Structure formats: C-alpha cells, structure tokens
PDB file of C-alpha atoms in Angstrom:
ATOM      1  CA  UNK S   1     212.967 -70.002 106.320  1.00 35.00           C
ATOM      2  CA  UNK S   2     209.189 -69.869 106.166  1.00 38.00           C
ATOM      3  CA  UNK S   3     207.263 -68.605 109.018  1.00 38.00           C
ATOM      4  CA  UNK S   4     204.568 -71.035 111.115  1.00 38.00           C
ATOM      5  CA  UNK S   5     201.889 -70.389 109.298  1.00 42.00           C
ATOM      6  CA  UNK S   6     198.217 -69.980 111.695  1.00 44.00           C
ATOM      7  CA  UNK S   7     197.562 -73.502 111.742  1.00 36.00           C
ATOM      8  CA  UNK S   8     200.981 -74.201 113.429  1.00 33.00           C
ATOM      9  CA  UNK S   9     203.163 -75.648 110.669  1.00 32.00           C
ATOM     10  CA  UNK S  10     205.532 -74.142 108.103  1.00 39.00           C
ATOM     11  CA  UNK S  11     204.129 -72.449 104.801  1.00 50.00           C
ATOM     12  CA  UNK S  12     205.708 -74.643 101.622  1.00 47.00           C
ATOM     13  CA  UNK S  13     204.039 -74.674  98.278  1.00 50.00           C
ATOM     14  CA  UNK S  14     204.515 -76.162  94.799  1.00 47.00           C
ATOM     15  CA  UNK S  15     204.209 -74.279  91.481  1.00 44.00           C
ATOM     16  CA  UNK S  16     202.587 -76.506  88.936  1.00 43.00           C
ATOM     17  CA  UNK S  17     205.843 -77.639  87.501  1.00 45.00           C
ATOM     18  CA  UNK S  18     206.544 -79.282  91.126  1.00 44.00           C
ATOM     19  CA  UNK S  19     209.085 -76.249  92.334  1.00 56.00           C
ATOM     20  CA  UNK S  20     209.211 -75.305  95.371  1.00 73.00           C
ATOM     21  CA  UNK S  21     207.865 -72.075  96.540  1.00 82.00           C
ATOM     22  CA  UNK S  22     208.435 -70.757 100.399  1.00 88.00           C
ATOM     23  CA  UNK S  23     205.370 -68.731 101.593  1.00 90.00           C
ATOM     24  CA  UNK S  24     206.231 -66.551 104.594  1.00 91.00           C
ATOM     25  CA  UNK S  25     204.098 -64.146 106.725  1.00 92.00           C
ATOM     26  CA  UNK S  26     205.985 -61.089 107.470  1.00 91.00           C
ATOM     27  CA  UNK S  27     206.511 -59.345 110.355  1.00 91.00           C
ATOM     28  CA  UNK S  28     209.244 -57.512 110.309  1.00 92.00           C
ATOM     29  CA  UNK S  29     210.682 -57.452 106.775  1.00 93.00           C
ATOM     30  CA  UNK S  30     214.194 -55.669 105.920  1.00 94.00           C
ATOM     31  CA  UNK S  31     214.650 -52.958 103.821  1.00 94.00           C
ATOM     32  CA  UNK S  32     215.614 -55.509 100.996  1.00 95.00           C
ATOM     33  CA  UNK S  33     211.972 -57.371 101.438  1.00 95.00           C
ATOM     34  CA  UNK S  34     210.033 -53.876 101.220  1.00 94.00           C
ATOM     35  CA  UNK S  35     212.149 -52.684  97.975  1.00 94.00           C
ATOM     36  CA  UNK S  36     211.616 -55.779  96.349  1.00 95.00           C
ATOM     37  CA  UNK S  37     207.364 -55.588  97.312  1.00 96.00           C
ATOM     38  CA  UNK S  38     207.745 -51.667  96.269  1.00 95.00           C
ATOM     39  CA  UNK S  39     209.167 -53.092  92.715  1.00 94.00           C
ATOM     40  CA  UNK S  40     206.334 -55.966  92.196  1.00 96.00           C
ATOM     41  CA  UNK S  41     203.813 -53.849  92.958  1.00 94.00           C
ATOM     42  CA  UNK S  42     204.640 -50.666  90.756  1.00 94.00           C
ATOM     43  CA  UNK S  43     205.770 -53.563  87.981  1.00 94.00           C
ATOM     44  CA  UNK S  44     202.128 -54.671  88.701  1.00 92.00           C
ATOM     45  CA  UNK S  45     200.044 -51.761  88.494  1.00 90.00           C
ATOM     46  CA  UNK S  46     199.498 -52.056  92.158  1.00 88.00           C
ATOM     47  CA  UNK S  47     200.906 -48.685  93.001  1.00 88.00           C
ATOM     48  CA  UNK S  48     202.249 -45.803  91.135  1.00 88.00           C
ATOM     49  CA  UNK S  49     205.904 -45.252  90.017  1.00 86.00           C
ATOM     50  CA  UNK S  50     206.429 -42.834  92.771  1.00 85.00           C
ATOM     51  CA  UNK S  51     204.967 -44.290  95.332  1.00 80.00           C
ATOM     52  CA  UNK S  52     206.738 -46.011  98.314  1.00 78.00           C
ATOM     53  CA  UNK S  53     205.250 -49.306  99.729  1.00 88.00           C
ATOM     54  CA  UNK S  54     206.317 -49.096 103.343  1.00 91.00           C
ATOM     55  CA  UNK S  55     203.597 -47.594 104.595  1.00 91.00           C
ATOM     56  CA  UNK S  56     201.193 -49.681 103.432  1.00 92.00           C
ATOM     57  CA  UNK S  57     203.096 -52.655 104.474  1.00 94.00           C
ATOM     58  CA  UNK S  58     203.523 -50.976 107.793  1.00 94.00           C
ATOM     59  CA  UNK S  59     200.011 -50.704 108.396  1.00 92.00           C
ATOM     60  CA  UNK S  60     199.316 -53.928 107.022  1.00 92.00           C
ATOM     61  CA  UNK S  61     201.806 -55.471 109.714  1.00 91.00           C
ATOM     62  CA  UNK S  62     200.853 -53.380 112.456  1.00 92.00           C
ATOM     63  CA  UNK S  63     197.053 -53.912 112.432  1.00 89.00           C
ATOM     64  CA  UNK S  64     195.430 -56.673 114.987  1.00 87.00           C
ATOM     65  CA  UNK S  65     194.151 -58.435 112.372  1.00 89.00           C
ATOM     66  CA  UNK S  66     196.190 -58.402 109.212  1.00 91.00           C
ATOM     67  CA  UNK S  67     198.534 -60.634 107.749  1.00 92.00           C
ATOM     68  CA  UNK S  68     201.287 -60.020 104.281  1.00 95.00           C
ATOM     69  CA  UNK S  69     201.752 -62.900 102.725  1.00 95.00           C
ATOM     70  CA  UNK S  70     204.958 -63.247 100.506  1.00 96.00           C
ATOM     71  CA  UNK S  71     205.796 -66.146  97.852  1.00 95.00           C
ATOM     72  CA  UNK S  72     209.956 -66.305  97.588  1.00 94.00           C
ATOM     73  CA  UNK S  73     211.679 -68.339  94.995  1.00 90.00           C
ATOM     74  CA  UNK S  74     213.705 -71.405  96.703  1.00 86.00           C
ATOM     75  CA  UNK S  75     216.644 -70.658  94.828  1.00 86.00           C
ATOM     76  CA  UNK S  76     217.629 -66.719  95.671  1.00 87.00           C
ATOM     77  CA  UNK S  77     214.484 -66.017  97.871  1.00 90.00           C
ATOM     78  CA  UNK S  78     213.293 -63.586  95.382  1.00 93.00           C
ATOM     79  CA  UNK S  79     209.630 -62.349  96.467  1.00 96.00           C
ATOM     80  CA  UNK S  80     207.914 -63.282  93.353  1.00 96.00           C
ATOM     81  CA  UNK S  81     204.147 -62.822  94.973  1.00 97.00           C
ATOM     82  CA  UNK S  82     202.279 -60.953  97.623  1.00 97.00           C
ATOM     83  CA  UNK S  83     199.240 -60.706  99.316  1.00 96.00           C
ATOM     84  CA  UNK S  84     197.074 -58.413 102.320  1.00 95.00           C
ATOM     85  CA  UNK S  85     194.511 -59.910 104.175  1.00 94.00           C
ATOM     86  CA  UNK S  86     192.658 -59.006 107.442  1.00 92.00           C
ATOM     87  CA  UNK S  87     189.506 -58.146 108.143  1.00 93.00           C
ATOM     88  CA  UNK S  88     187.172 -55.731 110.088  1.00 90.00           C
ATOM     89  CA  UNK S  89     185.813 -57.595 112.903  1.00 89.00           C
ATOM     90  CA  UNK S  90     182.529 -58.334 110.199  1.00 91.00           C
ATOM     91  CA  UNK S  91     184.448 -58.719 106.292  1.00 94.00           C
ATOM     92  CA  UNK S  92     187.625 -60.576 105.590  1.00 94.00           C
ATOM     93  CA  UNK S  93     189.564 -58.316 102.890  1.00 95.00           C
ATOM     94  CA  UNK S  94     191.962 -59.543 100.365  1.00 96.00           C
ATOM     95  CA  UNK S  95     194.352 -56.568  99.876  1.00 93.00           C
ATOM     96  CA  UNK S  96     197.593 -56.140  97.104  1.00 94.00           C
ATOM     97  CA  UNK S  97     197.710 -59.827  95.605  1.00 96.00           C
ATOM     98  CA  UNK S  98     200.322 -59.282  92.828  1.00 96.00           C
ATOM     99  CA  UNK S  99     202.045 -62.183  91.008  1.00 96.00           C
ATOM    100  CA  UNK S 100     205.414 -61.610  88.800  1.00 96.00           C
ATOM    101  CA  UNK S 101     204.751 -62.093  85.468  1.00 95.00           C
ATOM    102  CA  UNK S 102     206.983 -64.851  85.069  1.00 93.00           C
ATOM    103  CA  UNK S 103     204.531 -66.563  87.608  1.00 93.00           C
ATOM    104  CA  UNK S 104     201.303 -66.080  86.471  1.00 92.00           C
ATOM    105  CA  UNK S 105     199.602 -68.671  85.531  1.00 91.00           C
ATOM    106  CA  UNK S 106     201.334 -71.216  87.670  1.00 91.00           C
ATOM    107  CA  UNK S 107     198.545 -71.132  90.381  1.00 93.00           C
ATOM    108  CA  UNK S 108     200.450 -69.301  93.032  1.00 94.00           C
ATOM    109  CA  UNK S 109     197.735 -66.114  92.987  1.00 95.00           C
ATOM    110  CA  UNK S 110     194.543 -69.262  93.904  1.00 95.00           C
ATOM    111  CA  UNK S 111     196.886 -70.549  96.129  1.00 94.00           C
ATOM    112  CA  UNK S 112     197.364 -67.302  97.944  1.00 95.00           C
ATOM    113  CA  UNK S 113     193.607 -66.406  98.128  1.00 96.00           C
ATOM    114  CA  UNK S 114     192.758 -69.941  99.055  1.00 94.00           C
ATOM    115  CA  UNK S 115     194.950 -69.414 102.076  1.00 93.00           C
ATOM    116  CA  UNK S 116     193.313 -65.663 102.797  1.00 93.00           C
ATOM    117  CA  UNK S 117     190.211 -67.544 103.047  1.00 94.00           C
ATOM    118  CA  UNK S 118     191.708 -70.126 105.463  1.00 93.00           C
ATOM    119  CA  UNK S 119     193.081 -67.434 107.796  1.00 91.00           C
ATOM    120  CA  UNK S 120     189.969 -65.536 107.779  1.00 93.00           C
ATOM    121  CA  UNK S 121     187.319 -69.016 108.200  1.00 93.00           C
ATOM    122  CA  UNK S 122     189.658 -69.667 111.331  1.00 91.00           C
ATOM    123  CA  UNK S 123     189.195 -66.319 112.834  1.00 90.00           C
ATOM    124  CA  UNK S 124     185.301 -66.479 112.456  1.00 91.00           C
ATOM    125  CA  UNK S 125     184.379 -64.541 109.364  1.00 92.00           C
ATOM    126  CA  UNK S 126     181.924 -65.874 107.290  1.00 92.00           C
ATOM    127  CA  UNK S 127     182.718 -63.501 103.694  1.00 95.00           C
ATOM    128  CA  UNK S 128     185.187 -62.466 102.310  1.00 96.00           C
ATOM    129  CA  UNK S 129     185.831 -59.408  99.793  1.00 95.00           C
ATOM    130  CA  UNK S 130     187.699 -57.584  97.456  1.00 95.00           C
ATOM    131  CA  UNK S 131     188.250 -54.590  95.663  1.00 91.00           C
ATOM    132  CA  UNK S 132     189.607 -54.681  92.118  1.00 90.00           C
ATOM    133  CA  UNK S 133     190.356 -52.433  89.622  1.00 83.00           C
ATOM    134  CA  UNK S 134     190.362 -54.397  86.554  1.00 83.00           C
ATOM    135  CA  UNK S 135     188.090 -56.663  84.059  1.00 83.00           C
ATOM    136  CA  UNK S 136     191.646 -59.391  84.347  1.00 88.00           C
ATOM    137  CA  UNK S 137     191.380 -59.190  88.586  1.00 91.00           C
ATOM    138  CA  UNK S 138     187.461 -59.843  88.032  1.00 91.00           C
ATOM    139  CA  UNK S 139     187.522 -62.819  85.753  1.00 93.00           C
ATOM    140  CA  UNK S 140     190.233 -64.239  88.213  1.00 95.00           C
ATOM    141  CA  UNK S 141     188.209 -63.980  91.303  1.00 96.00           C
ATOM    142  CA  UNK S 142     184.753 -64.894  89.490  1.00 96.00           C
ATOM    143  CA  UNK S 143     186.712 -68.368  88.319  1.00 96.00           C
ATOM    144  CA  UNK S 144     187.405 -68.690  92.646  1.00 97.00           C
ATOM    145  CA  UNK S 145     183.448 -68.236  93.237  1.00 96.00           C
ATOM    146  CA  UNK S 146     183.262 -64.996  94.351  1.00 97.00           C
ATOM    147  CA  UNK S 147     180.689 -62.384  93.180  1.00 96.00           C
ATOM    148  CA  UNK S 148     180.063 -58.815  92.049  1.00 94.00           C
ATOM    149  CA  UNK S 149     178.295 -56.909  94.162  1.00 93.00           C
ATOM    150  CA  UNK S 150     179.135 -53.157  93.643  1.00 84.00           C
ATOM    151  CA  UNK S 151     181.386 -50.421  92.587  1.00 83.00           C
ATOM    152  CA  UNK S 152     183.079 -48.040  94.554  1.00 75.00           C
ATOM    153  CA  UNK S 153     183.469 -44.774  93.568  1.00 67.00           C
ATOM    154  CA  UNK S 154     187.076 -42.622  94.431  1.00 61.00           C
ATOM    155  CA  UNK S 155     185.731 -39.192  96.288  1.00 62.00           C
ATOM    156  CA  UNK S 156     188.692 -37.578  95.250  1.00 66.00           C
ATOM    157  CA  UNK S 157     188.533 -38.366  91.414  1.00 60.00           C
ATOM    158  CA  UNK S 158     184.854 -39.310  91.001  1.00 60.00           C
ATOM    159  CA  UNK S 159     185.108 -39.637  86.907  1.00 61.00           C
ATOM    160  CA  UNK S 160     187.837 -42.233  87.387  1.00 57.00           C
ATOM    161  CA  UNK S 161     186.729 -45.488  86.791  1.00 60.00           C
ATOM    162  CA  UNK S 162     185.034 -47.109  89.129  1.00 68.00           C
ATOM    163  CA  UNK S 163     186.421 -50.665  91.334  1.00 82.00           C
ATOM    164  CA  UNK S 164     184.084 -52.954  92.080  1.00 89.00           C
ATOM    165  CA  UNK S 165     183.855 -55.054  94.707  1.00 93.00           C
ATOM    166  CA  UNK S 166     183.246 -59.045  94.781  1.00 95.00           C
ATOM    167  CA  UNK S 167     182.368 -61.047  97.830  1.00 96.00           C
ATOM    168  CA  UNK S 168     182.588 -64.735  98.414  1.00 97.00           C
ATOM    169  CA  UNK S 169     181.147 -66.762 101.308  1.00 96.00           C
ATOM    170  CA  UNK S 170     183.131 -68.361 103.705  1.00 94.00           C
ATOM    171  CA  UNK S 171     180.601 -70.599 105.315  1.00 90.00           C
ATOM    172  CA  UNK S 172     180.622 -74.395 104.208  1.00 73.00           C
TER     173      UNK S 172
END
C-alpha cells in the first residue's frame, strides 16, 4: 500500500502505457526492500558490486530532512525505481535516482524528480541540485531544465573523472 505522500494523499502513478505504478516513501523498509534497492542500484551503476546499500538508505531515512522514494510494480511489488532527496537547510539534493532498464523510458525517472522538486518547493527551497556522473544522467536532467554549473572533484582519487553538478530553480 502506498504511503501518504507530503501533500496528504496516497502516491499512485501511471507508466505511459496506462499501468499502474505504486510510489511509496520508505521508512522502515524490510530486509527484502533494501536487497532489492542493493540489486537496482549495483545493476545501475549506482554502487559497486560489493557494496551494501543499507547504510546509505539508513542515513537517507534517518536524516530530518530526507525522503527515499521507491516505484513498485502493481503486480508483485517489485521496486523497479528509486530516488534520495533532502536538502541542507539552503539546496534541495536529488540523490540515487535509478530506473530498471525495463522502465526506462516510460517517464517514471521525470516523474520521480518532478516530485523531488515538489517536496523540496513545499519545504521552502528555492534550487535544487544534483550530482551526476555521466554524459546519459546530464542530457536527462538538461531536458528537465536544470543547468551545469560545476564539477566536483573526488579527494581521494583526484584523476578520476570528474561529476558535475546541475542546478535548477525552484521558484515560479
């Protein structure tokens, strides 16, 4: 069952061949909901192979102002999508969105961000950014108006590639 979303009704969505999708927020997912993120995300690219998601998800769940966002599949509840937000008290953040393959391109990963930005508009924040780590994440976000405007360099591996990091208002 989907939980009450922060404007006090039920999450529900549509993929663009009219399926149903259930959004939830999680709060306290089961061990089943955390190895099923783990798997999306390392299927993604998200994490590594060897890496364990709880933690993040943990401190995702845990923090004052941060929400995980999961898409399920109506038939076997199958988490199919995710998505971090929260923010810092002055930038919304849009943290881990990963979408199956078998669901991209069915609108799911706008959806999600269009929903970030909702949450974060509501609680006061007028931008909104993200880090990404790849030219695909970029084009995705530039198509949803937001903006380049750096790179971020990782201290520990400084001739990795760089992420950059796009913005997008959230003022109307």
């Amino acid at each position: 069952m989907p939980a009450p979303s922060p404007f006090g009704q039920e999450l529900a969505s549509q993929t663009a061949d009219g399926a149903g999708i259930n959004l939830e927020q999680l709060k306290a997912p089961s061990p089943e909901d955390v190895a099923a993120i783990t798997r999306l995300w390392i299927a993604t690219g998200l994490i590594p192979a060897i890496r364990d998601a709880r933690q993040d998800i943990e401190n995702c769940i845990s923090a004052d102002n941060g929400s995980l966002i999961v898409a399920r599949m109506p038939d076997d509840q199958q988490i199919f999508a995710t998505m971090m937000t929260g923010h810092d008290t002055v930038f919304g953040w849009i943290h881990y969105l990963a979408i199956a393959e078998h669901a991209q391109g069915s609108g799911i990963g706008s959806e999600l961000v269009a929903l970030a930005e909702d949450i974060l508009r509501l609680s006061g924040l007028s931008e909104i950014r993200v880090t990404i780590e790849n030219a695909a994440a970029g084009d995705f976000y530039a198509k949803l108006g937001y903006e380049f405007i750096g790179n971020v360099t990782d201290q520990d591996h400084p001739d990795s590639p760089q992420n950059k990091i796009m913005r997008k208002s959230l003022v109307q």
